[in-house]
Structure formats: C-alpha cells, structure tokens
Amino acid sequence: MTDTASKDVTELDHVVIRFAGDSGDGMQLTGDRFTSASALFGNDLSTLPDFPAEIRAPAGTLAGVSAFQVNISDHDILTPGDFPTVLVAMNPAALRANLVDVPRGGTVIVNSDSFEERNLNKAGYATNPLVDGTLDGFDVYEVPMTSLTVEATKELGVKPRDAERSKNCFALGIVSWMYTRPLEATTAWIETKFAKSPLVMQSNLAAFRAGYNFGETAELFASSYEIKPTMFDPGDYTNVSGNTALAWGLIAASQLARLPLFLGSYPITPASDILHELSKHKNFGVRTMQAEDEIAGISAAIGAAFGGHLAITTTSGPGVDLKAEAMGLAVSLELPLIIVDIQRGGPSTGLPTKTEQSDLMLAMYGRHGESPMPIVAAKTPSHCFDAAIEAARLALKYRTPVLLLSDGYIANGSEPWRLPDVADLPDIAVDFATEPNHTSDKGEAEFWPYLRDTETLARPWAVPGTPGLEHRIGGLEKEDGTGNVNYDGVNHERMTRLRAAKVAGIVKDIPGVEVDDDGARDLLVVGWGSTYGSIGAAVRRVRARGMKASHAHVMHLFPFPSDLGEVLRRYKRVLVPEMNMGQLSRLLRAEFLVDAQSLTKIQGAPFKASEIEAAMLALLDNPSPEVS
Amino acid sequence: MTTVDVPITSRKDWMSDQEVRWCPGCGDYSILSAVQLMMPDLGVRRENTVFVSGIGCAARFPYYMNTYGMHGIHGRAAAIATGLAVARPDLDVWVISGDGDALSIGGNHLIHALRRNINLTILMFNNQIYGLTKGQYSPTSEVGKVTKSTPFGSVDTPFNPISLALGAEATFVARTHDMDRNHMIETFKRAHDHKGASFVEVYQNCNVFNDGAFAAVTAKENRSDNLIPLQHGEPIRFGANNDKGVAPDAQGHFQVVNVADVGEDALVVHDESRDSAAHAFALSRLARGPHEPTPVGVFRAVERDHYGALVGDQILDAQAKRGSGDLAALLRSGASWTVE
C-alpha cells in the first residue's frame, strides 16, 4: 500500500501539521498516532496538544475545539513549530479557531460534510467559508470525510452514527498518505487498542485504509510528501511525553536509591497522568495512594518519608497552594520529599489545560516562615526523567523537600528520546542511621535526630523499626542537635540559619549553568523550564542571520548555580523570556544586580521562536550599553 | 504484632525523658498514664511503635512516649499516619487527636482513614473545647456554649463522634473516659488488637476551659445512673441495682427503660460484631450529650480487609505476574526503535 508511484513525491525538510476538531472527534488520538508513526519512521518531532478544560463542550462550538500540533522533521528540532503549514479541520468551529494561525499558502484539509448550516451557525460563520472567499490564498482540500467513512464501513454492518465516529481515522489515513507514513504501526495499534470490540476495530481500520486510499487515488492531491528520517545518534529511542518521562524518572530514582516509592496524590489537571502512570507499575514496589485531598496527598507522603520510603506528591498550582503548610512541616522535619508541580494558567482555577510558568515565586516563597526549599525545573519532555532523578538525589542526600517544576506544555508534549543506559544512571542511595550518634553526660549512648552531617548539614534519617533510635520529631522548633522542643530565640536563629545553610550548600553539589555560548558578548537569553525549545530555536534563527547570541538555561532555580552571576555579567544584554509576568527576571535582578530584560507571554501557549527572535533582534539593533 | 521474643518492658521503658507540660489536673495525664501502663502488656516493641499527632493539647502526647513519634500539623495526623501505615505495614501506628483536630480541621482525613480501614489506632481526646487556643467552642461543644468566640452562645449543632465514625464505615468504634483507668486500658487494648482502623472517643476533662463537661456521666457518684457499660453478648443494663436497661420502642428506636417495666427479655442484647452498623448507631444516639445515660465500651468491632494489606497484596500479585520491575524494559515499554 505504500506504492505512490502514480503521483509525485516531494521532499520536505519538515512540516507542521495541526489536527483540529470537536473535543469528541478524537483529535488528540489522531495527532498522537500520527506522531507515533513518525517517531517510529525516524523523524525528530515535537508536539503541542491543546484542548479545552471541558470534557465535552457543546459539540460544534468554538469552546469545544480540541487541537494537536506536531512538527516532524528530517533534522533536529526544538519546538512544535510557530505556525501550522497544514491544518486538518473536522468542522467549521475547528477551522474558525485555527485558521488564524495558518500562513497564507498553507494547506487546509476540511471535512466538507460538516460545513452545513447548523455547524456554520454554531461556529459563528454567517456564510460558508468554503465558498465565500475566506480560504482564498490557501491550498484547500474539501473531503467529505463523514460520508466516505460511513460508506467505507457500510459492509461491516456498522450503524451510520457509530461509523461516523471513525472519521478521525479517515483523516489520519489521508494525512498518513500525504506524508508517506508507513501504515503498519497505526494498523497494529488500532488492532491492539480495540481488540475487545472487533466491530469498532474493523470500522477504524476500514476508515483508516479508506482515507489512505482516498489520498492515493482521488484526483484531489497532486503530490505526496516525504520527510526523511533524522540523523539521530545511535541508540534506542522512544517517543515520550513529559508526564510519562517524569513518572519513569521517579521509578528510576526509587530503583537507584533502593527505596520503595510512595506517591500520595489527588487528581488534578495536568498532573494526573503521573498518578495514572505510576499506578500501573506496582511490580516495581510502587505504592500510589489517591488521597482524599491535596493536603492528605502530601501528608501521607510525609508519613511514608518518615517510614523510609522515597516519598512523592504530584499536583499543579492550586494543589501547591493547599500543600503549603505541609511543605513547611517537611522543611522543619527535614525529611526527603518531592513535590511535583505541573504548572498551569492561574490564578485560581485559571486555565487548567493550558500551560504557564507562573509558579516560580510560589515555589520560591510560597510558605510562611523562613522555609527554603530546593527547586529543580525540567526543560523538555524527556528531560523530565533526569529532573526527577535529580530532585530525588537532592531530597535524599540533604533530607529536604524538593520542588520539581514542569508545566502543561512539556507534560503533554512529546519528543523522541534516546534512552539512557540504566547502568549509567547515578547511584543516589543514602544510608539510614542504625546506631546512636551521641554520648550523654552520663556516658550513655544516645540518638540525636538533629545532629548534622558536618559536610552536607543533613540530619540522620532513622526510620521506625530501628532499635535504640526511637525519637520524636515535629513542627515545633527544635533544639539544635537533640531535636527536643525548644522555644529559645537564640536557638531558633541558629536553627533557621542551619536550615538555610544546608539548602544553600547544595550549590557545591550542582553543575554550573548550562550555556550555549557562541563567543560574542552582546546578548544572553536566559530561560528556565519549558522555554528551552523556543529559546534554542530563536537563538538558532538569530545566528542564521549572521548575528551572535548565547543561551543559558537554568535547571536549578534554588539555589542558583554558583557561576550564574558571573555568566550574566559577561553579556551586555540579558533577555529573560518567561510564560509569566517576569518572575525569573525579578529574581535575577534581585540576586545579581543585572539589568535582566523581561519578555513575557501569558496566553496559555508556549512562545513561538519568532516572538523571542523578534525581541532578540530588537535588543541587538539597539546601541549596546557599556558593561561597567 | 505479638512475637515470642519481645523483650519484657515496664511502664518506665515507655516514658520519654521529656517533661510533661499539660496543665495540672488535665485529663490528658490519666490517659497518658493508662497508655504507658498498658504498653508492656501489648507484646510489641518500642522501635516498631509510632505515635502520630496533629495540633492541640492532646497532640503533645507523642513527645512523652519513648517510641518513634511525629507531632504533625493541625488536622493532618490521620493523613500522615495513613502514609506511614501503608508504607510500613510492619509498624504499630497510633494517632492521638482531639475534637478540634480530628473533627474540625481534620474531619476529612478522619472519615477517609476510617472508610479505607487503614491499620491505625485512633484515640480522640474529646474535651468539647479548644484548649490550646484558650477556650473557643469546638465541633463537639453543646448548643448554646458560651466561650470567647461565642459570647452569646454557640448556635451550631455538635457532632456525635461515635455516630460520625460509624457513618464513615469504621470497623472498630469505642468510647471510654479519663476517670476510669482500667476501662481505658481494656478499651485501648481492644482497639490496638483490631486489624484496620480503630476509633476510640475518650471523654477527657479540660479543667481549665471546660471543667466538668463529662462529670454527669463519668464522676464516680454519677456512673451508676448515667454510664451504660456495653458488654458484647449481654443485655444492656445499668443503674445502681442494675434496674435500668436499653430496649427498642414501638418504632425500633433504642430508649432507656426500667427493667421492671419492660421485662428482661425486652432488653437489647449488645452485639458489636453485627455486619450492619444500625445497632451500634442506635446506641450512639441514645444520649444527646454527656448529661444523660451514655454508653461506654465497644460499639462496633467487625473484620474487614485493611487498606495497607490490600495494597501489599496488589504489589505481590503484580510481582508474581510480571516479575519485579526491570527499568530498562520499562523505558522500552512504549513503541521504541533502534538507530544503528
């Protein structure tokens, strides 16, 4: 079926395709399958799912439009693409909501069956865009996908209403033909996924094949396109989303620490997939508890940490708000704990399904009292794996809660990931205390739960079940060393400074800031978290113009890497793009007294590379200030 | 958790070196003393015993026990203890809480720990007042309670803790009081030996902010009139001459009766093991507050698999079916491919 000799095959270096339809149309699935087939074919890729907060908004309305954008390429890429050059629109609302992003000359494939009056009205079209000139200048393909799907599945005895539900597979078939995707992977997937409902499976297979054959035989498409595989480094690869990589990173950390994993979590978008993924892997000794609320999730994790488990709680911003008091308790108890925040648009319920990086200040300061907490941020979907292991390493070694930040963009987005060799992963195991660590005035052996390691300032971790080390800890201030309740002001200041020094001392244990430096000193773009791809792509574009710019990306946000100030001061200009109102730029200004220029975007969507590129060019065009 | 080689201990072995700092005369002292006296009889090891608390006067309890312990944050003791008990089913985990901690700020965690049947022994010291914050009304204070925060009297209906626990699917529910050490020890032992969540309401006198709240029931001179001892398998009787009892009325509601009026055969025979919680619930509604005949003892004790054991079974099952986890295989469990 891959014989396309009857039509031309044009080679492309990349294509950005957006699948858009009603939230009931299965667009996320369609995009995901196209992505998987492309990953297996060997393309580099990056995805951007974008769906409404409602599970089923009224059908056919703008509010109900769900979209999935994927950039597939024959070379290494960093983003899902600024603009789709191909839009698949399953109904008028999907066209209306997404056409604005497609440049003139782009390809628009529509399900023409759905462009009838009722749907046009729901989408707010006074006239039919297929005939009124709206699509002038676009390369438009009108395909009656619904009726062709019904026709293709008729022989199976599927009712027309049920048959219509396979139209997304028809669309997937057309696009698979257009971009010469091998059929086997998708066929096998449909067979497995719907194995329990043979009729649905056959219906989807028939629709998929019909779509593919339609592309091949209809006189509509002049050419298909080929995007050659990317030249990847040798190794084993998989296509992974950030949330899956994060869950796997936590399991890896549990193995590397030789501690059982305990997750206390309450469902919340966009973090729930981590709970789902971890729940599958009980054979790794993973205990997941869907708690009664966010506070119970972290409280149970604290209990498990006291019991000697690798304890984790996963949530998004509103959940972090609720967990704040328990996070402070973990600071005071000095127990290892990982708090995962998959950031989303706020404040309050905000934009549950849309991305934002607006919890940095919350992570840094969102607790009462002096309660410093290390912060680690993941930068790409696959990097969530490494970031999870790093968060666990710091938590265990320093007996501290650690905040691990990701966001909706990389949590749901995916990319090909060269799998690490398990043997190369770091050993993060720590020892429990087993013996008394102090001798009393009477010469008796005692256990002091707050007698610290002189190097890391970490306190001993003595777990229940260890004879002779029975001790009590709590949220009241403790006497330095003994850990007994103590209200003395001088002791409180000493303990406050010790807790701060312990976390600050992590700076000696983390690498310098990652800088992609091209030698010039004109401009440094500084980012954290998921802006990595957009900034990297923008820097490439600026360099392609023959100009110079460097990119620093901060993974450890507290404490900052020791060389960050020095790196910032090397450049005449510093630009900080963030999906918030300028939180990192404010921290950099406060900490290092550098003139960090903020570039902000709070639209629930990642930066386009072109947006950062424009800001960079504006800075580079201005006469540079002298560096003092 | 009883094993043959558990070392013999005395009360002193279970006392920590910390000075006990409750107000002189507080009922908490007698509860602490009952627990410390009881521990040597439980056949458990100090290192395998953990006391977890939230915030409030009662919450200082773990500091005074020479075991592992955690003084947590307000209301969260049940949630913290849940995580510990699920992670470490080998431990004996006790929760010490109060009426404000367990029923107000921590009400959600209490009911979920009970319905999940987490293997915990929960002792809730009920003094019907906020002590640590110096005398505001609590979720068990009677209607009309005049306190600093309710100078005109409280207008909210109190919780009945026993009814609440039964409604939350608790498998072990009991009540005791701080004026009877032996009854406390007997009740705590039963609660400890129960597999799953045990809930014990302990009437506890706060002599500073709510003195005598339970005296109508617990004072020696009032017990014969107002304390109804529950004995499994026995007709429910009380009174100086055992002349009062509990019998159903025409609608089936339990009521206090004179045995002479109804005859012995009409009395309710206590059965803590009934699958339905209706019997225990009816007993919990007998008194509207600790000022009229009030049952103490075990209301309900039934067996149900506890959450930690079920979770442990799922892990063993998954390992038996799929082998213990292989990380390299996990990373390749999606569609993966090799680039040469």
Coordinates of C-alpha atoms in Angstrom, one line a residue, chain A residues 46-539:
Chain A
S46 CA 7.8 17.9 18.9
T47 CA 4.2 18.1 19.8
L48 CA 1.7 20.6 21.3
P49 CA -1.6 19.2 22.4
D50 CA -4.2 22.0 23.1
F51 CA -7.6 21.0 24.4
P52 CA -10.4 22.7 26.3
A53 CA -11.0 22.3 30.1
E54 CA -14.4 20.9 29.4
I55 CA -14.5 17.2 28.7
R56 CA -17.3 17.7 26.2
A57 CA -18.1 21.3 25.5
P58 CA -21.2 21.7 23.3
A59 CA -20.5 20.0 20.0
G60 CA -19.6 22.2 17.1
T61 CA -18.8 25.3 19.2
L62 CA -15.6 27.2 19.3
A63 CA -15.3 26.4 23.0
G64 CA -15.3 22.7 22.2
V65 CA -12.4 22.8 19.7
S66 CA -9.5 20.5 20.5
A67 CA -6.3 20.6 18.6
F68 CA -3.0 18.7 18.3
Q69 CA 0.0 20.2 16.6
V70 CA 3.1 18.2 15.6
N71 CA 6.3 19.3 13.9
I72 CA 8.1 16.5 12.1
S73 CA 11.4 17.0 10.6
D74 CA 14.5 15.4 9.0
H75 CA 16.8 17.3 11.3
D76 CA 16.9 18.0 15.0
I77 CA 14.2 20.5 16.1
L78 CA 13.3 22.1 19.4
T79 CA 9.7 23.2 19.1
P80 CA 6.3 22.1 17.7
G81 CA 6.6 24.9 15.2
D82 CA 5.4 28.5 15.3
F83 CA 2.6 28.1 12.7
P84 CA 1.0 25.0 11.2
T85 CA 1.5 24.8 7.4
V86 CA -1.1 22.1 7.3
L87 CA -4.5 22.3 9.1
V88 CA -6.9 19.4 9.2
A89 CA -10.3 20.9 10.3
M90 CA -13.0 18.4 11.1
N91 CA -15.8 21.1 11.4
P92 CA -16.4 24.8 10.9
A93 CA -15.5 25.7 14.5
A94 CA -12.2 24.0 14.2
L95 CA -11.5 25.9 11.0
R96 CA -12.5 29.2 12.6
A97 CA -10.5 28.7 15.8
N98 CA -7.3 27.7 14.0
L99 CA -7.2 29.3 10.5
V100 CA -5.8 32.5 12.0
D101 CA -2.6 30.6 12.8
V102 CA -2.1 29.2 9.3
P103 CA 0.0 31.4 6.9
R104 CA -1.4 32.2 3.5
G105 CA -0.4 29.5 1.1
G106 CA -0.8 26.8 3.8
T107 CA -2.7 23.6 3.3
V108 CA -6.2 23.3 4.7
I109 CA -8.0 19.9 4.7
V110 CA -11.6 20.1 5.8
N111 CA -14.3 17.6 6.4
S112 CA -16.8 19.2 4.0
D113 CA -19.7 17.1 5.3
S114 CA -19.7 19.1 8.5
F115 CA -20.0 22.5 6.8
E116 CA -23.7 22.7 6.9
E117 CA -25.8 25.5 8.3
R118 CA -26.2 24.3 11.8
N119 CA -22.5 23.8 12.3
L120 CA -21.7 27.1 10.5
N121 CA -24.0 28.9 12.8
K122 CA -22.5 27.3 15.9
A123 CA -19.1 28.4 14.8
G124 CA -20.3 31.9 14.1
Y125 CA -19.9 31.9 10.4
A126 CA -22.6 34.0 8.6
T127 CA -21.6 32.4 5.3
N128 CA -19.9 29.2 4.3
P129 CA -16.1 29.8 4.4
L130 CA -15.6 27.1 1.8
V131 CA -17.3 29.3 -0.8
D132 CA -17.2 32.9 0.5
G133 CA -13.6 33.6 -0.2
T134 CA -12.4 33.1 3.4
L135 CA -10.0 30.5 2.2
D136 CA -8.6 32.4 -0.8
G137 CA -4.9 32.0 -0.9
F138 CA -4.9 28.7 0.9
D139 CA -4.4 25.3 -0.7
V140 CA -7.8 23.9 0.2
Y141 CA -8.9 20.2 0.1
E142 CA -12.5 19.6 0.7
V143 CA -13.1 16.0 1.6
P144 CA -16.5 14.6 2.6
M145 CA -14.9 12.6 5.4
T146 CA -18.0 11.6 7.3
S147 CA -19.9 10.2 4.3
L148 CA -16.8 8.5 2.9
T149 CA -16.3 6.9 6.3
V150 CA -19.9 5.7 6.5
E151 CA -19.5 4.3 3.0
A152 CA -16.3 2.5 3.8
T153 CA -17.7 0.8 6.9
K154 CA -21.1 0.0 5.5
E155 CA -20.2 -3.6 4.6
L156 CA -19.2 -4.2 8.2
G157 CA -22.8 -3.6 9.3
V158 CA -21.9 -0.6 11.4
K159 CA -24.7 1.8 12.1
P160 CA -24.1 5.2 10.4
R161 CA -24.0 7.1 13.7
D162 CA -21.3 4.7 15.0
A163 CA -19.5 4.7 11.8
E164 CA -19.1 8.5 11.9
R165 CA -17.0 8.1 15.0
S166 CA -14.3 6.6 12.8
K167 CA -13.9 9.7 10.7
N168 CA -10.8 10.7 12.7
C169 CA -9.1 7.5 11.4
F170 CA -10.1 8.5 7.9
A171 CA -8.4 11.9 8.4
L172 CA -5.4 10.1 9.8
G173 CA -5.4 7.9 6.7
I174 CA -5.3 10.9 4.4
V175 CA -2.5 12.6 6.2
S176 CA -0.6 9.4 6.5
W177 CA -0.7 9.1 2.8
M178 CA 0.2 12.7 2.2
Y179 CA 3.3 12.4 4.3
T180 CA 4.1 8.9 3.3
R181 CA 3.9 7.4 6.8
P182 CA 4.2 3.6 7.0
L183 CA 0.8 2.0 7.8
E184 CA 1.9 -0.9 9.8
A185 CA 2.4 0.8 13.2
T186 CA -1.0 2.5 13.1
T187 CA -2.7 -0.6 11.9
A188 CA -1.2 -2.7 14.7
W189 CA -2.1 0.0 17.2
I190 CA -5.8 0.0 16.1
E191 CA -5.8 -3.8 16.3
T192 CA -4.5 -3.8 19.8
K193 CA -6.4 -0.8 21.1
F194 CA -9.8 -2.1 20.0
A195 CA -9.1 -5.8 20.4
K196 CA -12.0 -6.1 22.8
S197 CA -14.5 -4.5 20.3
P198 CA -13.9 -6.2 17.0
L199 CA -16.5 -4.2 15.2
V200 CA -15.0 -0.9 16.3
M201 CA -11.6 -2.2 15.4
Q202 CA -12.7 -3.2 11.9
S203 CA -14.5 0.1 11.5
N204 CA -11.5 2.1 12.4
L205 CA -9.2 0.0 10.2
A206 CA -11.6 0.4 7.3
A207 CA -11.8 4.2 7.8
F208 CA -8.0 4.5 8.1
R209 CA -7.4 2.5 4.9
A210 CA -10.1 4.3 3.1
G211 CA -8.6 7.6 4.0
Y212 CA -5.2 6.4 2.8
N213 CA -6.6 5.1 -0.4
F214 CA -8.5 8.2 -1.0
G215 CA -5.3 10.3 -0.9
E216 CA -3.7 7.8 -3.3
T217 CA -6.5 7.6 -5.9
A218 CA -8.6 10.7 -5.7
E219 CA -7.8 13.3 -8.3
L220 CA -7.5 15.8 -5.5
F221 CA -3.9 15.7 -4.3
A222 CA -1.2 16.3 -6.9
S223 CA 1.6 15.1 -4.7
S224 CA 2.6 13.4 -1.5
Y225 CA 5.4 14.5 0.6
E226 CA 8.3 12.8 2.2
I227 CA 10.2 13.9 5.3
K228 CA 13.3 11.7 5.5
P229 CA 14.4 10.3 8.9
T230 CA 16.5 12.5 11.1
M231 CA 20.2 11.5 11.5
F232 CA 19.9 10.5 15.2
D233 CA 22.9 9.3 17.3
P234 CA 22.9 5.5 17.6
G235 CA 20.8 4.1 20.4
D236 CA 17.4 3.0 21.5
Y237 CA 14.7 5.6 21.2
T238 CA 11.1 6.1 22.3
N239 CA 8.7 8.9 21.9
V240 CA 7.9 10.2 25.3
S241 CA 5.6 12.9 26.9
G242 CA 6.9 14.9 29.9
N243 CA 4.5 13.3 32.4
T244 CA 5.4 9.8 31.4
A245 CA 9.1 10.6 31.5
L246 CA 8.6 12.2 34.9
A247 CA 6.8 9.1 36.2
W248 CA 9.6 6.9 34.8
G249 CA 12.2 9.1 36.4
L250 CA 10.6 8.7 39.8
I251 CA 10.6 4.9 39.4
A252 CA 14.2 5.1 38.3
A253 CA 15.0 7.2 41.3
S254 CA 13.4 4.6 43.5
Q255 CA 15.5 1.9 42.0
L256 CA 18.7 4.0 42.1
A257 CA 18.0 4.8 45.8
R258 CA 17.0 1.3 46.6
L259 CA 13.9 2.6 48.4
P260 CA 10.3 1.8 47.7
L261 CA 8.3 4.6 46.1
F262 CA 5.3 6.1 47.8
L263 CA 3.0 8.6 45.9
G264 CA 0.3 10.5 47.7
S265 CA -1.7 12.4 45.1
Y266 CA -5.0 14.0 44.4
P267 CA -6.2 14.1 40.7
I268 CA -5.6 17.5 39.1
T269 CA -5.0 18.6 35.5
P270 CA -2.4 18.5 34.1
A271 CA -0.6 16.3 36.7
S272 CA -3.0 13.3 36.9
D273 CA -1.2 11.3 34.2
I274 CA 1.8 10.9 36.6
L275 CA -0.5 9.3 39.1
H276 CA -2.0 7.1 36.4
E277 CA 1.4 6.0 35.1
L278 CA 2.8 5.2 38.5
S279 CA -0.3 3.3 39.4
K280 CA 0.5 0.8 36.6
H281 CA 3.8 -0.2 38.0
K282 CA 3.2 -1.9 41.3
N283 CA 5.6 -4.6 40.3
F284 CA 8.3 -2.0 41.0
G285 CA 7.1 -1.9 44.6
V286 CA 5.3 1.4 43.8
R287 CA 2.6 2.4 46.3
T288 CA 0.2 5.0 44.9
M289 CA -2.5 6.4 47.1
Q290 CA -5.2 8.6 45.6
A291 CA -5.8 10.7 48.7
E292 CA -9.0 12.4 49.8
D293 CA -7.5 15.8 49.0
E294 CA -4.2 17.6 48.2
I295 CA -3.3 18.1 51.8
A296 CA -3.8 14.4 52.5
G297 CA -1.6 13.6 49.5
I298 CA 1.4 15.4 50.8
S299 CA 0.7 14.4 54.5
A300 CA 0.6 10.7 53.6
A301 CA 3.9 11.2 51.6
I302 CA 5.4 12.8 54.7
G303 CA 4.3 9.8 56.8
A304 CA 5.9 7.5 54.2
A305 CA 9.1 9.5 54.2
F306 CA 9.3 9.1 58.0
G307 CA 8.9 5.4 57.3
G308 CA 11.9 5.4 55.0
H309 CA 10.2 5.5 51.5
L310 CA 11.0 7.7 48.6
A311 CA 8.0 9.9 49.1
I312 CA 6.4 12.0 46.4
T313 CA 3.3 14.1 45.9
T314 CA 2.2 15.3 42.5
T315 CA 0.0 18.3 41.7
S316 CA -0.5 21.5 39.9
G317 CA -0.5 25.1 41.2
P318 CA -3.8 25.1 43.1
G319 CA -2.6 21.9 44.8
V320 CA 0.7 23.5 45.8
D321 CA -1.3 26.3 47.4
L322 CA -3.1 23.7 49.6
K323 CA 0.1 21.8 50.4
A324 CA 2.0 24.8 51.5
E325 CA 1.6 24.1 55.3
A326 CA 2.7 20.5 54.9
M327 CA 5.6 21.6 52.8
G328 CA 6.7 23.8 55.7
L329 CA 6.3 20.8 58.0
A330 CA 8.7 18.8 55.7
V331 CA 11.2 21.7 55.9
S332 CA 11.0 21.6 59.7
L333 CA 11.1 17.8 59.9
E334 CA 14.0 17.7 57.4
L335 CA 12.7 14.6 55.7
P336 CA 13.2 13.8 52.0
L337 CA 10.1 14.6 49.9
I338 CA 9.5 15.5 46.3
I339 CA 6.7 17.9 45.4
V340 CA 5.9 17.9 41.7
D341 CA 4.2 20.9 40.3
I342 CA 2.9 20.6 36.7
Q343 CA 2.2 24.3 36.3
R344 CA -0.9 25.6 34.5
G345 CA -2.5 29.0 34.0
G346 CA -3.6 30.8 37.2
P347 CA -4.7 32.4 39.4
S348 CA -7.3 30.2 41.0
T349 CA -8.7 27.6 38.6
G350 CA -7.4 29.7 35.8
L351 CA -6.6 27.8 32.6
P352 CA -6.4 24.1 33.8
T353 CA -5.5 22.7 30.4
K354 CA -3.1 25.5 29.3
T355 CA 0.5 26.0 30.1
E356 CA 2.1 28.7 32.2
Q357 CA 5.3 29.2 34.2
S358 CA 3.8 31.3 36.9
D359 CA 4.5 29.2 40.0
L360 CA 8.2 30.1 40.3
M361 CA 7.7 32.7 43.0
L362 CA 5.2 30.3 44.7
A363 CA 7.9 27.6 44.7
M364 CA 10.5 30.0 46.0
Y365 CA 8.5 31.8 48.7
G366 CA 5.1 30.3 49.0
R367 CA 5.3 29.2 52.6
H368 CA 5.2 31.1 55.9
G369 CA 8.4 31.5 58.0
E370 CA 11.9 31.0 56.6
S371 CA 11.4 27.8 54.7
P372 CA 13.9 27.4 52.0
M373 CA 13.4 24.6 49.6
P374 CA 15.5 23.5 46.6
I375 CA 13.8 23.9 43.2
V376 CA 14.6 21.9 40.1
A377 CA 12.9 22.6 36.7
A378 CA 12.5 20.3 33.7
K379 CA 13.1 21.8 30.3
T380 CA 11.8 19.3 27.8
P381 CA 9.5 16.3 27.8
S382 CA 12.4 13.8 28.0
H383 CA 14.4 16.0 30.5
C384 CA 11.6 15.3 33.0
F385 CA 13.2 11.9 33.5
D386 CA 16.6 13.4 34.5
A387 CA 15.0 16.2 36.5
A388 CA 13.0 13.7 38.6
I389 CA 16.2 11.8 39.4
E390 CA 18.0 15.0 40.3
A391 CA 15.1 16.1 42.6
A392 CA 15.2 12.7 44.3
R393 CA 19.0 12.9 44.7
L394 CA 18.9 16.3 46.4
A395 CA 15.9 15.3 48.6
L396 CA 17.6 12.1 49.8
K397 CA 21.1 13.5 50.3
Y398 CA 20.0 16.7 52.1
R399 CA 16.9 15.3 53.8
T400 CA 14.8 18.1 52.4
P401 CA 11.6 18.6 50.5
V402 CA 12.4 19.5 46.9
L403 CA 10.1 21.2 44.4
L404 CA 10.2 19.8 40.9
L405 CA 8.6 22.1 38.3
S406 CA 7.3 21.2 35.0
D407 CA 4.3 22.6 33.0
G408 CA 1.4 21.7 30.9
Y409 CA 3.3 22.2 27.6
I410 CA 6.1 19.7 28.3
A411 CA 3.9 17.5 30.4
N412 CA 1.6 16.7 27.5
G413 CA 4.0 17.4 24.7
S414 CA 6.3 14.7 23.4
E415 CA 9.6 14.2 21.6
P416 CA 11.9 11.3 20.6
W417 CA 14.2 10.4 23.5
R418 CA 17.4 8.5 23.3
L419 CA 17.1 6.1 26.2
P420 CA 19.8 6.2 28.8
D421 CA 21.8 3.1 29.6
V422 CA 20.4 2.2 33.0
A423 CA 23.9 1.3 34.2
D424 CA 25.0 4.9 33.6
L425 CA 22.3 6.4 35.9
P426 CA 23.7 7.8 39.1
D427 CA 23.6 5.9 42.4
I428 CA 21.5 8.0 44.7
A429 CA 21.3 5.6 47.6
V430 CA 21.7 7.0 51.1
D431 CA 22.2 5.2 54.4
F432 CA 19.7 5.1 57.2
A433 CA 21.0 5.7 60.7
T434 CA 21.4 2.5 62.6
E435 CA 23.5 3.4 65.6
P436 CA 23.4 6.0 68.4
N437 CA 25.3 9.1 67.4
H438 CA 26.0 10.8 70.7
T439 CA 27.2 10.1 74.2
S440 CA 25.3 11.7 77.1
D441 CA 27.0 13.4 80.1
K442 CA 26.4 10.2 81.9
G443 CA 28.3 8.3 79.2
E444 CA 25.2 6.7 77.8
A445 CA 24.8 6.2 74.0
E446 CA 22.0 8.4 72.7
F447 CA 20.4 9.2 69.4
W448 CA 20.2 12.9 68.4
P449 CA 17.9 13.3 65.4
Y450 CA 19.2 16.7 64.6
L451 CA 22.9 16.1 64.9
R452 CA 24.0 17.0 61.4
D453 CA 26.5 15.7 58.9
T454 CA 29.3 18.3 59.0
E455 CA 29.6 18.4 55.3
T456 CA 26.0 18.4 54.0
L457 CA 24.4 19.6 57.2
A458 CA 21.8 16.8 56.6
R459 CA 20.4 15.2 59.7
P460 CA 20.4 11.5 60.2
W461 CA 17.4 9.5 58.8
A462 CA 16.5 7.0 61.4
V463 CA 13.4 5.0 60.4
P464 CA 10.9 3.4 62.8
G465 CA 11.8 -0.2 63.3
T466 CA 15.4 0.7 64.2
P467 CA 16.0 -0.3 67.8
G468 CA 17.6 2.2 70.1
L469 CA 17.0 5.2 67.8
E470 CA 13.4 5.9 69.0
H471 CA 12.9 9.7 68.7
R472 CA 10.1 12.2 68.2
I473 CA 10.1 15.0 65.6
G474 CA 7.6 17.7 64.9
G475 CA 6.7 21.1 63.5
L476 CA 7.7 22.9 66.7
E477 CA 11.1 24.5 66.7
K478 CA 13.7 22.0 67.8
E479 CA 16.8 22.3 69.9
D480 CA 20.0 22.1 67.7
G481 CA 21.3 18.6 68.0
T482 CA 18.8 16.9 70.3
G483 CA 15.8 17.8 68.3
N484 CA 13.8 18.4 71.5
V485 CA 11.2 21.1 71.5
N486 CA 12.8 24.4 72.2
Y487 CA 11.5 28.0 72.2
D488 CA 14.7 29.8 72.9
G489 CA 15.2 32.7 70.5
V490 CA 18.9 32.2 70.0
N491 CA 18.4 28.5 69.2
H492 CA 15.7 29.5 66.8
E493 CA 18.0 31.8 64.9
R494 CA 20.7 29.1 64.9
M495 CA 18.3 26.5 63.5
T496 CA 16.9 28.9 60.9
R497 CA 20.4 29.7 59.7
L498 CA 21.3 26.0 59.7
R499 CA 18.3 25.1 57.6
A500 CA 19.2 27.9 55.2
A501 CA 22.8 26.9 55.1
K502 CA 22.0 23.3 54.4
V503 CA 19.9 24.2 51.3
A504 CA 22.3 26.9 50.2
G505 CA 25.2 24.4 50.4
I506 CA 23.6 22.4 47.6
V507 CA 25.3 24.9 45.3
K508 CA 28.5 22.9 45.8
D509 CA 26.8 19.8 44.6
I510 CA 25.2 21.0 41.3
P511 CA 26.8 21.8 38.0
G512 CA 27.4 25.3 36.6
V513 CA 24.7 26.8 34.5
E514 CA 24.3 25.3 31.0
V515 CA 25.3 27.9 28.4
D516 CA 25.2 27.6 24.7
D517 CA 27.8 30.3 24.1
D518 CA 29.0 31.5 20.7
G519 CA 31.8 33.7 22.0
A520 CA 30.2 37.0 21.5
R521 CA 29.2 39.2 24.5
D522 CA 26.3 41.1 23.0
L523 CA 23.3 39.1 24.1
L524 CA 22.4 36.3 26.5
V525 CA 19.0 34.8 26.6
V526 CA 18.3 33.2 29.9
G527 CA 15.4 30.7 30.4
W528 CA 14.2 28.1 32.8
G529 CA 11.8 25.2 32.3
S530 CA 9.8 24.6 29.1
T531 CA 11.0 27.7 27.2
Y532 CA 14.2 25.8 26.4
G533 CA 13.0 24.7 23.0
S534 CA 11.6 28.1 21.9
I535 CA 14.7 30.0 23.1
G536 CA 17.0 27.5 21.5
A537 CA 15.1 27.8 18.2
A538 CA 15.2 31.6 18.4
V539 CA 18.9 31.6 19.0

